[in-house]
Amino acid sequence: MVKDMLKEKAGYILSNLLSKGGTYGEIFYERSRTCRMHLEDNRIDRVLWGVEEGVGIRLIKDNKTYYGYTTEPTYENLLEIAKALAGGSGHGPVAIGKKYILGRTDCLIDIDLVDLRYREEILKRANDAARSYSDKIKQVQVVLMDKTREVMIINSLGQLAEDTQKRVVFFVEVVASDGQILQRGYESLGGMGGFEIFERTPPEQVAKKAASRAVLMLSAKPAPAGNFTVVMSAQAGGTMIHEAVGHGLEADLVQKGLSVYKDKLGQKVASELVTVVDDATLPGHNGSFTVDDEGVPAQRTVLIDKGYLVGYMYDRLSAMKDGKESTGNGRRQSFMHIPMVRMTNTFIAPGKENPEDIIKSTKKGVLVVKMGGGEVNTVTGDFVFEIMEGYLIENGQITHPIRSAVLMGNGPKALMDVDAVGYDLGWSIGTCGKEGQGVPVTDAQPTIRIRNLLLGGTQV
């Protein structure tokens, strides 16, 4: 086995890698098994099943990264890569056997022990539930993906870490029509673990939620335009905190001057009601793991504490540059990619207020229940987000749904304008993209109220 060979030969490979100098050397092994099934037009039209195995080798020298990888991880190939990265052969200082970490994902219904028929039934159940919800449902798309990812990291510091990660991701997208307009509804489910996730939340429940959202939006009124108080429901998940704030707290972007939070450690950057945390230790969530892709144990990192910026997220390289320790945020899409600073499970911590009271005390505003896609400028903090499901609030009452609405604002200013935080907490899963790499994440927030955001709509 490749892993056994690496454990035996890692010292020789790393010694050659550091033979011409360097701060840090690393071997990253990965073997992943992925199944993705896609249902559309009442039939399963795509099934993708594959296994991928490879090894990446990284050298950090003078705060620069040198990287190579192979899908044929023999000792000879890896030694050649190490010599090529080093610029020659020889022997460099390497520590062996100082620390060992072993992690795995616990599953009640193991994704590696069920057949395609089991997966097919999940898709069909969701499709039937969505279509039976209303005769206005015209299109249904269901996707189920499960992945087992086995990684091993051996580095020149004498650390060896192994982790087996199992994830399930499931989403349903529905299109409804009343003969004049089309509206879309979307709902997703997923996280670390096995197919027991559908014991807790049946596929029918996910499908009906997507269908109900699409049908509801058919009766929605065009969104007004202007400045409004915005109540963001916990159901909206943490899209805004992830995009408008989270990326700006990644140390590599801060160091490049691409973050609005540069040089603001210790300063007040949000309302005193706001605490922001990134936590990869939470069991069952999509962004969780035992060790990151640099072998650093998962951690809970407080980024903003009661309004004050107290820290950034670090990987090994950015931590070296700042004289810090990694916060366990070094992640990569696969062995073919270099690790970089990435979020894991990022959220605004719950407050003390009743979510219903937050709405009742809002005289005029907008309630956001589901966010769509968006864009953010990490340098300025400016953002634009689609509202997939939203409502007007009038005199403390939720009145009617709105459509064709977008939220526009500035991340730091929006956090400063938070004047209420609920005691609930809602999660949403996703794949975060950065510099061409995608990694699984989870975002969350309680119900929060922001005093002033610009709503873009079609009715003035």
PDB file of C-alpha atoms in Angstrom, residues 88-377:
ATOM      1  CA  GLY A  88      19.230  18.977  -6.227  1.00  0.00           C
ATOM      2  CA  SER A  89      19.766  16.007  -3.945  1.00  0.00           C
ATOM      3  CA  GLY A  90      21.300  15.578  -0.530  1.00  0.00           C
ATOM      4  CA  HIS A  91      20.194  15.512   3.075  1.00  0.00           C
ATOM      5  CA  GLY A  92      18.366  18.163   5.058  1.00  0.00           C
ATOM      6  CA  PRO A  93      17.207  18.308   8.689  1.00  0.00           C
ATOM      7  CA  VAL A  94      14.066  16.247   9.301  1.00  0.00           C
ATOM      8  CA  ALA A  95      12.347  15.221  12.539  1.00  0.00           C
ATOM      9  CA  ILE A  96      10.651  11.820  12.712  1.00  0.00           C
ATOM     10  CA  GLY A  97       7.959  10.387  14.972  1.00  0.00           C
ATOM     11  CA  LYS A  98       7.253  13.316  17.285  1.00  0.00           C
ATOM     12  CA  LYS A  99       3.454  13.386  17.003  1.00  0.00           C
ATOM     13  CA  TYR A 100       0.753  11.088  15.597  1.00  0.00           C
ATOM     14  CA  ILE A 101      -2.948  11.914  15.094  1.00  0.00           C
ATOM     15  CA  LEU A 102      -5.609   9.490  13.829  1.00  0.00           C
ATOM     16  CA  GLY A 103      -9.157  10.566  12.983  1.00  0.00           C
ATOM     17  CA  ARG A 104     -12.236   9.077  11.349  1.00  0.00           C
ATOM     18  CA  THR A 105     -15.900   9.815  10.681  1.00  0.00           C
ATOM     19  CA  ASP A 106     -18.436   7.753  12.595  1.00  0.00           C
ATOM     20  CA  CYS A 107     -21.350   6.504  10.461  1.00  0.00           C
ATOM     21  CA  LEU A 108     -24.495   4.601  11.387  1.00  0.00           C
ATOM     22  CA  ILE A 109     -25.279   3.869   7.732  1.00  0.00           C
ATOM     23  CA  ASP A 110     -21.855   3.743   6.095  1.00  0.00           C
ATOM     24  CA  ILE A 111     -21.773   5.278   2.618  1.00  0.00           C
ATOM     25  CA  ASP A 112     -19.255   2.647   1.520  1.00  0.00           C
ATOM     26  CA  LEU A 113     -21.558  -0.251   2.426  1.00  0.00           C
ATOM     27  CA  VAL A 114     -24.703   0.628   0.455  1.00  0.00           C
ATOM     28  CA  ASP A 115     -25.378   0.018  -3.237  1.00  0.00           C
ATOM     29  CA  LEU A 116     -26.604   2.256  -6.033  1.00  0.00           C
ATOM     30  CA  ARG A 117     -30.196   1.041  -5.596  1.00  0.00           C
ATOM     31  CA  TYR A 118     -30.230   2.552  -2.100  1.00  0.00           C
ATOM     32  CA  ARG A 119     -29.106   5.910  -3.487  1.00  0.00           C
ATOM     33  CA  GLU A 120     -31.551   5.685  -6.402  1.00  0.00           C
ATOM     34  CA  GLU A 121     -34.473   5.246  -4.001  1.00  0.00           C
ATOM     35  CA  ILE A 122     -33.528   8.441  -2.136  1.00  0.00           C
ATOM     36  CA  LEU A 123     -33.592  10.455  -5.366  1.00  0.00           C
ATOM     37  CA  LYS A 124     -36.922   9.002  -6.498  1.00  0.00           C
ATOM     38  CA  ARG A 125     -38.563   9.662  -3.126  1.00  0.00           C
ATOM     39  CA  ALA A 126     -37.533  13.305  -3.319  1.00  0.00           C
ATOM     40  CA  ASN A 127     -38.696  13.662  -6.920  1.00  0.00           C
ATOM     41  CA  ASP A 128     -42.113  12.146  -6.169  1.00  0.00           C
ATOM     42  CA  ALA A 129     -42.590  14.346  -3.101  1.00  0.00           C
ATOM     43  CA  ALA A 130     -41.739  17.538  -4.979  1.00  0.00           C
ATOM     44  CA  ARG A 131     -43.982  16.766  -7.950  1.00  0.00           C
ATOM     45  CA  SER A 132     -46.929  15.743  -5.781  1.00  0.00           C
ATOM     46  CA  TYR A 133     -46.780  18.999  -3.814  1.00  0.00           C
ATOM     47  CA  SER A 134     -48.604  21.029  -6.481  1.00  0.00           C
ATOM     48  CA  ASP A 135     -49.633  20.840 -10.119  1.00  0.00           C
ATOM     49  CA  LYS A 136     -47.680  24.079 -10.550  1.00  0.00           C
ATOM     50  CA  ILE A 137     -44.403  22.161 -10.217  1.00  0.00           C
ATOM     51  CA  LYS A 138     -42.922  21.895 -13.715  1.00  0.00           C
ATOM     52  CA  GLN A 139     -39.311  20.826 -13.188  1.00  0.00           C
ATOM     53  CA  VAL A 140     -37.495  18.920 -10.459  1.00  0.00           C
ATOM     54  CA  GLN A 141     -33.768  18.323 -10.179  1.00  0.00           C
ATOM     55  CA  VAL A 142     -32.323  16.141  -7.414  1.00  0.00           C
ATOM     56  CA  VAL A 143     -28.617  15.575  -6.740  1.00  0.00           C
ATOM     57  CA  LEU A 144     -27.041  13.194  -4.228  1.00  0.00           C
ATOM     58  CA  MET A 145     -23.301  13.087  -3.663  1.00  0.00           C
ATOM     59  CA  ASP A 146     -21.325  11.077  -1.141  1.00  0.00           C
ATOM     60  CA  LYS A 147     -17.581  10.960  -0.691  1.00  0.00           C
ATOM     61  CA  THR A 148     -15.040   9.064   1.367  1.00  0.00           C
ATOM     62  CA  ARG A 149     -11.761  10.946   1.617  1.00  0.00           C
ATOM     63  CA  GLU A 150      -8.736   9.315   3.188  1.00  0.00           C
ATOM     64  CA  VAL A 151      -5.770  11.616   3.848  1.00  0.00           C
ATOM     65  CA  MET A 152      -2.359  11.305   5.448  1.00  0.00           C
ATOM     66  CA  ILE A 153       0.107  14.116   6.119  1.00  0.00           C
ATOM     67  CA  ILE A 154       3.758  13.559   7.055  1.00  0.00           C
ATOM     68  CA  ASN A 155       5.950  16.613   7.566  1.00  0.00           C
ATOM     69  CA  SER A 156       9.497  17.620   8.433  1.00  0.00           C
ATOM     70  CA  LEU A 157       8.443  18.613  11.970  1.00  0.00           C
ATOM     71  CA  GLY A 158       8.007  14.949  12.859  1.00  0.00           C
ATOM     72  CA  GLN A 159       4.222  14.993  12.657  1.00  0.00           C
ATOM     73  CA  LEU A 160       2.095  12.285  11.072  1.00  0.00           C
ATOM     74  CA  ALA A 161      -1.678  12.680  10.828  1.00  0.00           C
ATOM     75  CA  GLU A 162      -4.339  10.465   9.259  1.00  0.00           C
ATOM     76  CA  ASP A 163      -8.020  11.204   8.796  1.00  0.00           C
ATOM     77  CA  THR A 164     -10.911   9.446   7.077  1.00  0.00           C
ATOM     78  CA  GLN A 165     -13.715  11.842   6.173  1.00  0.00           C
ATOM     79  CA  LYS A 166     -17.152  10.754   4.947  1.00  0.00           C
ATOM     80  CA  ARG A 167     -19.642  13.324   3.661  1.00  0.00           C
ATOM     81  CA  VAL A 168     -23.123  13.351   2.158  1.00  0.00           C
ATOM     82  CA  VAL A 169     -24.545  16.295   0.188  1.00  0.00           C
ATOM     83  CA  PHE A 170     -28.130  16.348  -1.097  1.00  0.00           C
ATOM     84  CA  PHE A 171     -30.085  19.105  -2.794  1.00  0.00           C
ATOM     85  CA  VAL A 172     -33.379  19.595  -4.570  1.00  0.00           C
ATOM     86  CA  GLU A 173     -34.138  22.395  -7.021  1.00  0.00           C
ATOM     87  CA  VAL A 174     -37.693  22.981  -8.219  1.00  0.00           C
ATOM     88  CA  VAL A 175     -39.259  25.253 -10.845  1.00  0.00           C
ATOM     89  CA  ALA A 176     -42.916  26.247 -10.505  1.00  0.00           C
ATOM     90  CA  SER A 177     -45.123  28.107 -12.975  1.00  0.00           C
ATOM     91  CA  ASP A 178     -48.616  29.627 -12.944  1.00  0.00           C
ATOM     92  CA  GLY A 179     -48.631  29.920 -16.729  1.00  0.00           C
ATOM     93  CA  GLN A 180     -47.197  33.414 -16.719  1.00  0.00           C
ATOM     94  CA  ILE A 181     -44.062  33.453 -14.596  1.00  0.00           C
ATOM     95  CA  LEU A 182     -41.493  30.927 -13.386  1.00  0.00           C
ATOM     96  CA  GLN A 183     -40.131  30.767  -9.848  1.00  0.00           C
ATOM     97  CA  ARG A 184     -37.362  28.635  -8.402  1.00  0.00           C
ATOM     98  CA  GLY A 185     -37.136  26.882  -5.039  1.00  0.00           C
ATOM     99  CA  TYR A 186     -34.044  25.283  -3.576  1.00  0.00           C
ATOM    100  CA  GLU A 187     -33.230  23.307  -0.438  1.00  0.00           C
ATOM    101  CA  SER A 188     -30.150  21.345   0.630  1.00  0.00           C
ATOM    102  CA  LEU A 189     -28.966  18.940   3.285  1.00  0.00           C
ATOM    103  CA  GLY A 190     -25.585  17.498   4.129  1.00  0.00           C
ATOM    104  CA  GLY A 191     -22.627  17.081   6.398  1.00  0.00           C
ATOM    105  CA  MET A 192     -20.089  14.671   7.812  1.00  0.00           C
ATOM    106  CA  GLY A 193     -21.425  11.171   8.403  1.00  0.00           C
ATOM    107  CA  GLY A 194     -23.408   8.573   6.496  1.00  0.00           C
ATOM    108  CA  PHE A 195     -26.878   8.053   5.098  1.00  0.00           C
ATOM    109  CA  GLU A 196     -28.357   8.197   8.592  1.00  0.00           C
ATOM    110  CA  ILE A 197     -28.796  11.872   7.735  1.00  0.00           C
ATOM    111  CA  PHE A 198     -31.990  10.829   5.911  1.00  0.00           C
ATOM    112  CA  GLU A 199     -33.290   9.120   9.044  1.00  0.00           C
ATOM    113  CA  ARG A 200     -33.254  12.519  10.759  1.00  0.00           C
ATOM    114  CA  THR A 201     -34.409  14.546   7.747  1.00  0.00           C
ATOM    115  CA  PRO A 202     -36.196  12.429   5.104  1.00  0.00           C
ATOM    116  CA  PRO A 203     -35.631  13.342   1.438  1.00  0.00           C
ATOM    117  CA  GLU A 204     -39.358  14.103   1.147  1.00  0.00           C
ATOM    118  CA  GLN A 205     -38.984  16.893   3.699  1.00  0.00           C
ATOM    119  CA  VAL A 206     -36.178  18.528   1.725  1.00  0.00           C
ATOM    120  CA  ALA A 207     -38.128  18.230  -1.542  1.00  0.00           C
ATOM    121  CA  LYS A 208     -41.358  19.669  -0.129  1.00  0.00           C
ATOM    122  CA  LYS A 209     -39.457  22.618   1.306  1.00  0.00           C
ATOM    123  CA  ALA A 210     -38.003  23.407  -2.117  1.00  0.00           C
ATOM    124  CA  ALA A 211     -41.396  22.945  -3.802  1.00  0.00           C
ATOM    125  CA  SER A 212     -43.243  25.104  -1.274  1.00  0.00           C
ATOM    126  CA  ARG A 213     -40.714  27.892  -1.734  1.00  0.00           C
ATOM    127  CA  ALA A 214     -41.134  27.859  -5.524  1.00  0.00           C
ATOM    128  CA  VAL A 215     -44.952  27.849  -5.339  1.00  0.00           C
ATOM    129  CA  LEU A 216     -45.011  30.556  -2.671  1.00  0.00           C
ATOM    130  CA  MET A 217     -42.907  32.893  -4.788  1.00  0.00           C
ATOM    131  CA  LEU A 218     -45.496  32.707  -7.592  1.00  0.00           C
ATOM    132  CA  SER A 219     -47.800  34.817  -5.413  1.00  0.00           C
ATOM    133  CA  ALA A 220     -45.024  37.174  -4.311  1.00  0.00           C
ATOM    134  CA  LYS A 221     -45.230  40.877  -5.102  1.00  0.00           C
ATOM    135  CA  PRO A 222     -42.401  42.774  -6.798  1.00  0.00           C
ATOM    136  CA  ALA A 223     -39.904  43.912  -4.187  1.00  0.00           C
ATOM    137  CA  PRO A 224     -39.785  47.605  -3.319  1.00  0.00           C
ATOM    138  CA  ALA A 225     -36.518  49.495  -3.687  1.00  0.00           C
ATOM    139  CA  GLY A 226     -34.885  51.624  -1.024  1.00  0.00           C
ATOM    140  CA  ASN A 227     -33.305  51.490   2.413  1.00  0.00           C
ATOM    141  CA  PHE A 228     -34.899  49.113   4.901  1.00  0.00           C
ATOM    142  CA  THR A 229     -34.397  47.540   8.276  1.00  0.00           C
ATOM    143  CA  VAL A 230     -33.604  43.895   7.480  1.00  0.00           C
ATOM    144  CA  VAL A 231     -34.342  40.905   9.689  1.00  0.00           C
ATOM    145  CA  MET A 232     -32.331  37.888   8.557  1.00  0.00           C
ATOM    146  CA  SER A 233     -33.943  34.678   9.754  1.00  0.00           C
ATOM    147  CA  ALA A 234     -31.791  31.865  11.101  1.00  0.00           C
ATOM    148  CA  GLN A 235     -33.219  29.834   8.199  1.00  0.00           C
ATOM    149  CA  ALA A 236     -31.218  32.050   5.854  1.00  0.00           C
ATOM    150  CA  GLY A 237     -28.051  30.306   7.045  1.00  0.00           C
ATOM    151  CA  GLY A 238     -24.760  32.150   7.179  1.00  0.00           C
ATOM    152  CA  THR A 239     -24.265  33.149   3.555  1.00  0.00           C
ATOM    153  CA  MET A 240     -23.735  36.787   4.447  1.00  0.00           C
ATOM    154  CA  ILE A 241     -21.324  36.137   7.320  1.00  0.00           C
ATOM    155  CA  HIS A 242     -19.338  33.739   5.118  1.00  0.00           C
ATOM    156  CA  GLU A 243     -19.092  35.931   2.045  1.00  0.00           C
ATOM    157  CA  ALA A 244     -19.246  39.493   3.352  1.00  0.00           C
ATOM    158  CA  VAL A 245     -17.128  38.945   6.474  1.00  0.00           C
ATOM    159  CA  GLY A 246     -15.468  35.510   6.584  1.00  0.00           C
ATOM    160  CA  HIS A 247     -13.192  35.816   3.556  1.00  0.00           C
ATOM    161  CA  GLY A 248     -11.889  39.117   4.855  1.00  0.00           C
ATOM    162  CA  LEU A 249     -10.716  37.337   8.019  1.00  0.00           C
ATOM    163  CA  GLU A 250      -8.501  34.864   6.116  1.00  0.00           C
ATOM    164  CA  ALA A 251      -4.902  35.763   6.948  1.00  0.00           C
ATOM    165  CA  ASP A 252      -3.499  35.299   3.443  1.00  0.00           C
ATOM    166  CA  LEU A 253      -5.899  37.896   2.035  1.00  0.00           C
ATOM    167  CA  VAL A 254      -5.109  40.218   4.947  1.00  0.00           C
ATOM    168  CA  GLN A 255      -1.365  39.888   4.264  1.00  0.00           C
ATOM    169  CA  LYS A 256      -1.889  40.674   0.570  1.00  0.00           C
ATOM    170  CA  GLY A 257      -3.829  43.822   1.428  1.00  0.00           C
ATOM    171  CA  LEU A 258      -7.006  42.314  -0.012  1.00  0.00           C
ATOM    172  CA  SER A 259      -9.086  42.561   3.153  1.00  0.00           C
ATOM    173  CA  VAL A 260     -11.032  45.410   4.691  1.00  0.00           C
ATOM    174  CA  TYR A 261      -9.932  44.015   8.081  1.00  0.00           C
ATOM    175  CA  LYS A 262      -6.206  44.611   7.540  1.00  0.00           C
ATOM    176  CA  ASP A 263      -4.529  46.387  10.514  1.00  0.00           C
ATOM    177  CA  LYS A 264      -7.742  46.270  12.577  1.00  0.00           C
ATOM    178  CA  LEU A 265      -6.868  43.701  15.251  1.00  0.00           C
ATOM    179  CA  GLY A 266      -8.160  44.903  18.602  1.00  0.00           C
ATOM    180  CA  GLN A 267     -10.490  47.424  16.996  1.00  0.00           C
ATOM    181  CA  LYS A 268     -14.276  47.484  17.148  1.00  0.00           C
ATOM    182  CA  VAL A 269     -15.518  46.173  13.811  1.00  0.00           C
ATOM    183  CA  ALA A 270     -19.073  45.118  14.690  1.00  0.00           C
ATOM    184  CA  SER A 271     -21.900  45.668  17.126  1.00  0.00           C
ATOM    185  CA  GLU A 272     -21.188  44.459  20.672  1.00  0.00           C
ATOM    186  CA  LEU A 273     -23.962  41.904  20.031  1.00  0.00           C
ATOM    187  CA  VAL A 274     -21.853  40.171  17.360  1.00  0.00           C
ATOM    188  CA  THR A 275     -19.408  37.322  17.995  1.00  0.00           C
ATOM    189  CA  VAL A 276     -18.057  35.429  14.976  1.00  0.00           C
ATOM    190  CA  VAL A 277     -16.524  31.954  15.294  1.00  0.00           C
ATOM    191  CA  ASP A 278     -14.927  29.432  12.924  1.00  0.00           C
ATOM    192  CA  ASP A 279     -15.107  25.912  14.374  1.00  0.00           C
ATOM    193  CA  ALA A 280     -14.012  22.720  12.590  1.00  0.00           C
ATOM    194  CA  THR A 281     -14.536  20.592  15.722  1.00  0.00           C
ATOM    195  CA  LEU A 282     -18.348  20.575  15.530  1.00  0.00           C
ATOM    196  CA  PRO A 283     -19.531  16.988  14.918  1.00  0.00           C
ATOM    197  CA  GLY A 284     -21.496  16.220  11.770  1.00  0.00           C
ATOM    198  CA  HIS A 285     -21.090  19.527   9.964  1.00  0.00           C
ATOM    199  CA  ASN A 286     -19.955  19.869   6.360  1.00  0.00           C
ATOM    200  CA  GLY A 287     -16.816  21.843   7.203  1.00  0.00           C
ATOM    201  CA  SER A 288     -15.653  19.580  10.046  1.00  0.00           C
ATOM    202  CA  PHE A 289     -12.612  17.291  10.243  1.00  0.00           C
ATOM    203  CA  THR A 290     -10.142  15.849  12.732  1.00  0.00           C
ATOM    204  CA  VAL A 291      -7.107  17.486  11.123  1.00  0.00           C
ATOM    205  CA  ASP A 292      -6.857  20.045   8.342  1.00  0.00           C
ATOM    206  CA  ASP A 293      -4.997  19.333   5.102  1.00  0.00           C
ATOM    207  CA  GLU A 294      -1.693  20.310   6.724  1.00  0.00           C
ATOM    208  CA  GLY A 295      -2.109  17.905   9.650  1.00  0.00           C
ATOM    209  CA  VAL A 296      -3.081  20.595  12.168  1.00  0.00           C
ATOM    210  CA  PRO A 297      -5.827  19.504  14.602  1.00  0.00           C
ATOM    211  CA  ALA A 298      -9.278  21.028  14.098  1.00  0.00           C
ATOM    212  CA  GLN A 299      -9.847  24.074  16.283  1.00  0.00           C
ATOM    213  CA  ARG A 300     -12.434  26.564  17.446  1.00  0.00           C
ATOM    214  CA  THR A 301     -11.255  30.075  16.561  1.00  0.00           C
ATOM    215  CA  VAL A 302     -13.010  33.199  17.808  1.00  0.00           C
ATOM    216  CA  LEU A 303     -12.562  35.906  15.166  1.00  0.00           C
ATOM    217  CA  ILE A 304     -14.784  38.713  16.432  1.00  0.00           C
ATOM    218  CA  ASP A 305     -15.601  38.825  20.150  1.00  0.00           C
ATOM    219  CA  LYS A 306     -18.486  41.076  21.205  1.00  0.00           C
ATOM    220  CA  GLY A 307     -17.743  43.417  18.332  1.00  0.00           C
ATOM    221  CA  TYR A 308     -13.933  43.459  18.557  1.00  0.00           C
ATOM    222  CA  LEU A 309     -11.623  41.840  16.008  1.00  0.00           C
ATOM    223  CA  VAL A 310      -9.504  39.378  17.998  1.00  0.00           C
ATOM    224  CA  GLY A 311      -7.982  37.097  15.368  1.00  0.00           C
ATOM    225  CA  TYR A 312      -7.629  35.827  11.831  1.00  0.00           C
ATOM    226  CA  MET A 313      -7.744  32.343  10.329  1.00  0.00           C
ATOM    227  CA  TYR A 314      -4.281  30.943   9.526  1.00  0.00           C
ATOM    228  CA  ASP A 315      -2.710  28.090   7.626  1.00  0.00           C
ATOM    229  CA  ARG A 316       0.955  27.169   8.158  1.00  0.00           C
ATOM    230  CA  LEU A 317       2.409  29.572   5.587  1.00  0.00           C
ATOM    231  CA  SER A 318       0.440  32.647   6.624  1.00  0.00           C
ATOM    232  CA  ALA A 319       1.149  31.810  10.281  1.00  0.00           C
ATOM    233  CA  MET A 320       4.894  31.689   9.560  1.00  0.00           C
ATOM    234  CA  LYS A 321       4.723  35.128   7.964  1.00  0.00           C
ATOM    235  CA  ASP A 322       2.989  36.635  11.015  1.00  0.00           C
ATOM    236  CA  GLY A 323       4.901  34.681  13.654  1.00  0.00           C
ATOM    237  CA  LYS A 324       1.695  32.908  14.704  1.00  0.00           C
ATOM    238  CA  GLU A 325       0.475  29.328  15.038  1.00  0.00           C
ATOM    239  CA  SER A 326      -1.849  27.814  12.440  1.00  0.00           C
ATOM    240  CA  THR A 327      -5.507  27.855  13.478  1.00  0.00           C
ATOM    241  CA  GLY A 328      -6.198  24.638  11.553  1.00  0.00           C
ATOM    242  CA  ASN A 329      -7.577  26.421   8.488  1.00  0.00           C
ATOM    243  CA  GLY A 330      -5.140  25.020   5.914  1.00  0.00           C
ATOM    244  CA  ARG A 331      -7.346  23.260   3.362  1.00  0.00           C
ATOM    245  CA  ARG A 332      -7.076  22.074  -0.237  1.00  0.00           C
ATOM    246  CA  GLN A 333      -9.438  20.620  -2.806  1.00  0.00           C
ATOM    247  CA  SER A 334      -7.222  17.610  -3.457  1.00  0.00           C
ATOM    248  CA  PHE A 335      -3.627  16.387  -3.630  1.00  0.00           C
ATOM    249  CA  MET A 336      -3.334  18.315  -6.902  1.00  0.00           C
ATOM    250  CA  HIS A 337      -3.707  21.636  -5.087  1.00  0.00           C
ATOM    251  CA  ILE A 338      -1.657  23.608  -2.592  1.00  0.00           C
ATOM    252  CA  PRO A 339      -3.308  24.303   0.768  1.00  0.00           C
ATOM    253  CA  MET A 340      -4.472  27.800   1.624  1.00  0.00           C
ATOM    254  CA  VAL A 341      -6.459  29.555   4.325  1.00  0.00           C
ATOM    255  CA  ARG A 342     -10.098  28.454   4.186  1.00  0.00           C
ATOM    256  CA  MET A 343     -13.129  28.658   6.422  1.00  0.00           C
ATOM    257  CA  THR A 344     -14.693  25.535   7.987  1.00  0.00           C
ATOM    258  CA  ASN A 345     -17.942  26.018   9.963  1.00  0.00           C
ATOM    259  CA  THR A 346     -18.310  29.790  10.325  1.00  0.00           C
ATOM    260  CA  PHE A 347     -21.112  31.421  12.281  1.00  0.00           C
ATOM    261  CA  ILE A 348     -22.432  34.319  14.300  1.00  0.00           C
ATOM    262  CA  ALA A 349     -22.917  33.112  17.867  1.00  0.00           C
ATOM    263  CA  PRO A 350     -26.520  33.083  19.177  1.00  0.00           C
ATOM    264  CA  GLY A 351     -27.743  35.946  21.357  1.00  0.00           C
ATOM    265  CA  LYS A 352     -30.502  36.205  23.949  1.00  0.00           C
ATOM    266  CA  GLU A 353     -33.542  37.596  22.141  1.00  0.00           C
ATOM    267  CA  ASN A 354     -36.677  35.741  21.058  1.00  0.00           C
ATOM    268  CA  PRO A 355     -36.708  35.697  17.227  1.00  0.00           C
ATOM    269  CA  GLU A 356     -40.457  36.400  17.197  1.00  0.00           C
ATOM    270  CA  ASP A 357     -39.948  39.482  19.355  1.00  0.00           C
ATOM    271  CA  ILE A 358     -37.320  40.783  16.937  1.00  0.00           C
ATOM    272  CA  ILE A 359     -39.912  40.730  14.140  1.00  0.00           C
ATOM    273  CA  LYS A 360     -42.684  42.162  16.335  1.00  0.00           C
ATOM    274  CA  SER A 361     -40.501  45.126  17.301  1.00  0.00           C
ATOM    275  CA  THR A 362     -39.736  45.970  13.656  1.00  0.00           C
ATOM    276  CA  LYS A 363     -42.161  48.624  12.423  1.00  0.00           C
ATOM    277  CA  LYS A 364     -41.169  48.470   8.755  1.00  0.00           C
ATOM    278  CA  GLY A 365     -38.649  46.179   7.143  1.00  0.00           C
ATOM    279  CA  VAL A 366     -37.818  43.065   5.183  1.00  0.00           C
ATOM    280  CA  LEU A 367     -37.571  39.495   6.475  1.00  0.00           C
ATOM    281  CA  VAL A 368     -35.019  37.338   4.628  1.00  0.00           C
ATOM    282  CA  VAL A 369     -35.713  33.606   4.972  1.00  0.00           C
ATOM    283  CA  LYS A 370     -33.516  32.193   2.194  1.00  0.00           C
ATOM    284  CA  MET A 371     -30.476  33.722   0.540  1.00  0.00           C
ATOM    285  CA  GLY A 372     -29.381  33.051  -3.016  1.00  0.00           C
ATOM    286  CA  GLY A 373     -26.083  33.730  -4.728  1.00  0.00           C
ATOM    287  CA  GLY A 374     -24.062  36.896  -4.468  1.00  0.00           C
ATOM    288  CA  GLU A 375     -20.784  38.737  -4.841  1.00  0.00           C
ATOM    289  CA  VAL A 376     -18.461  40.441  -2.375  1.00  0.00           C
ATOM    290  CA  ASN A 377     -15.417  42.682  -2.658  1.00  0.00           C
TER     291      ASN A 377
END
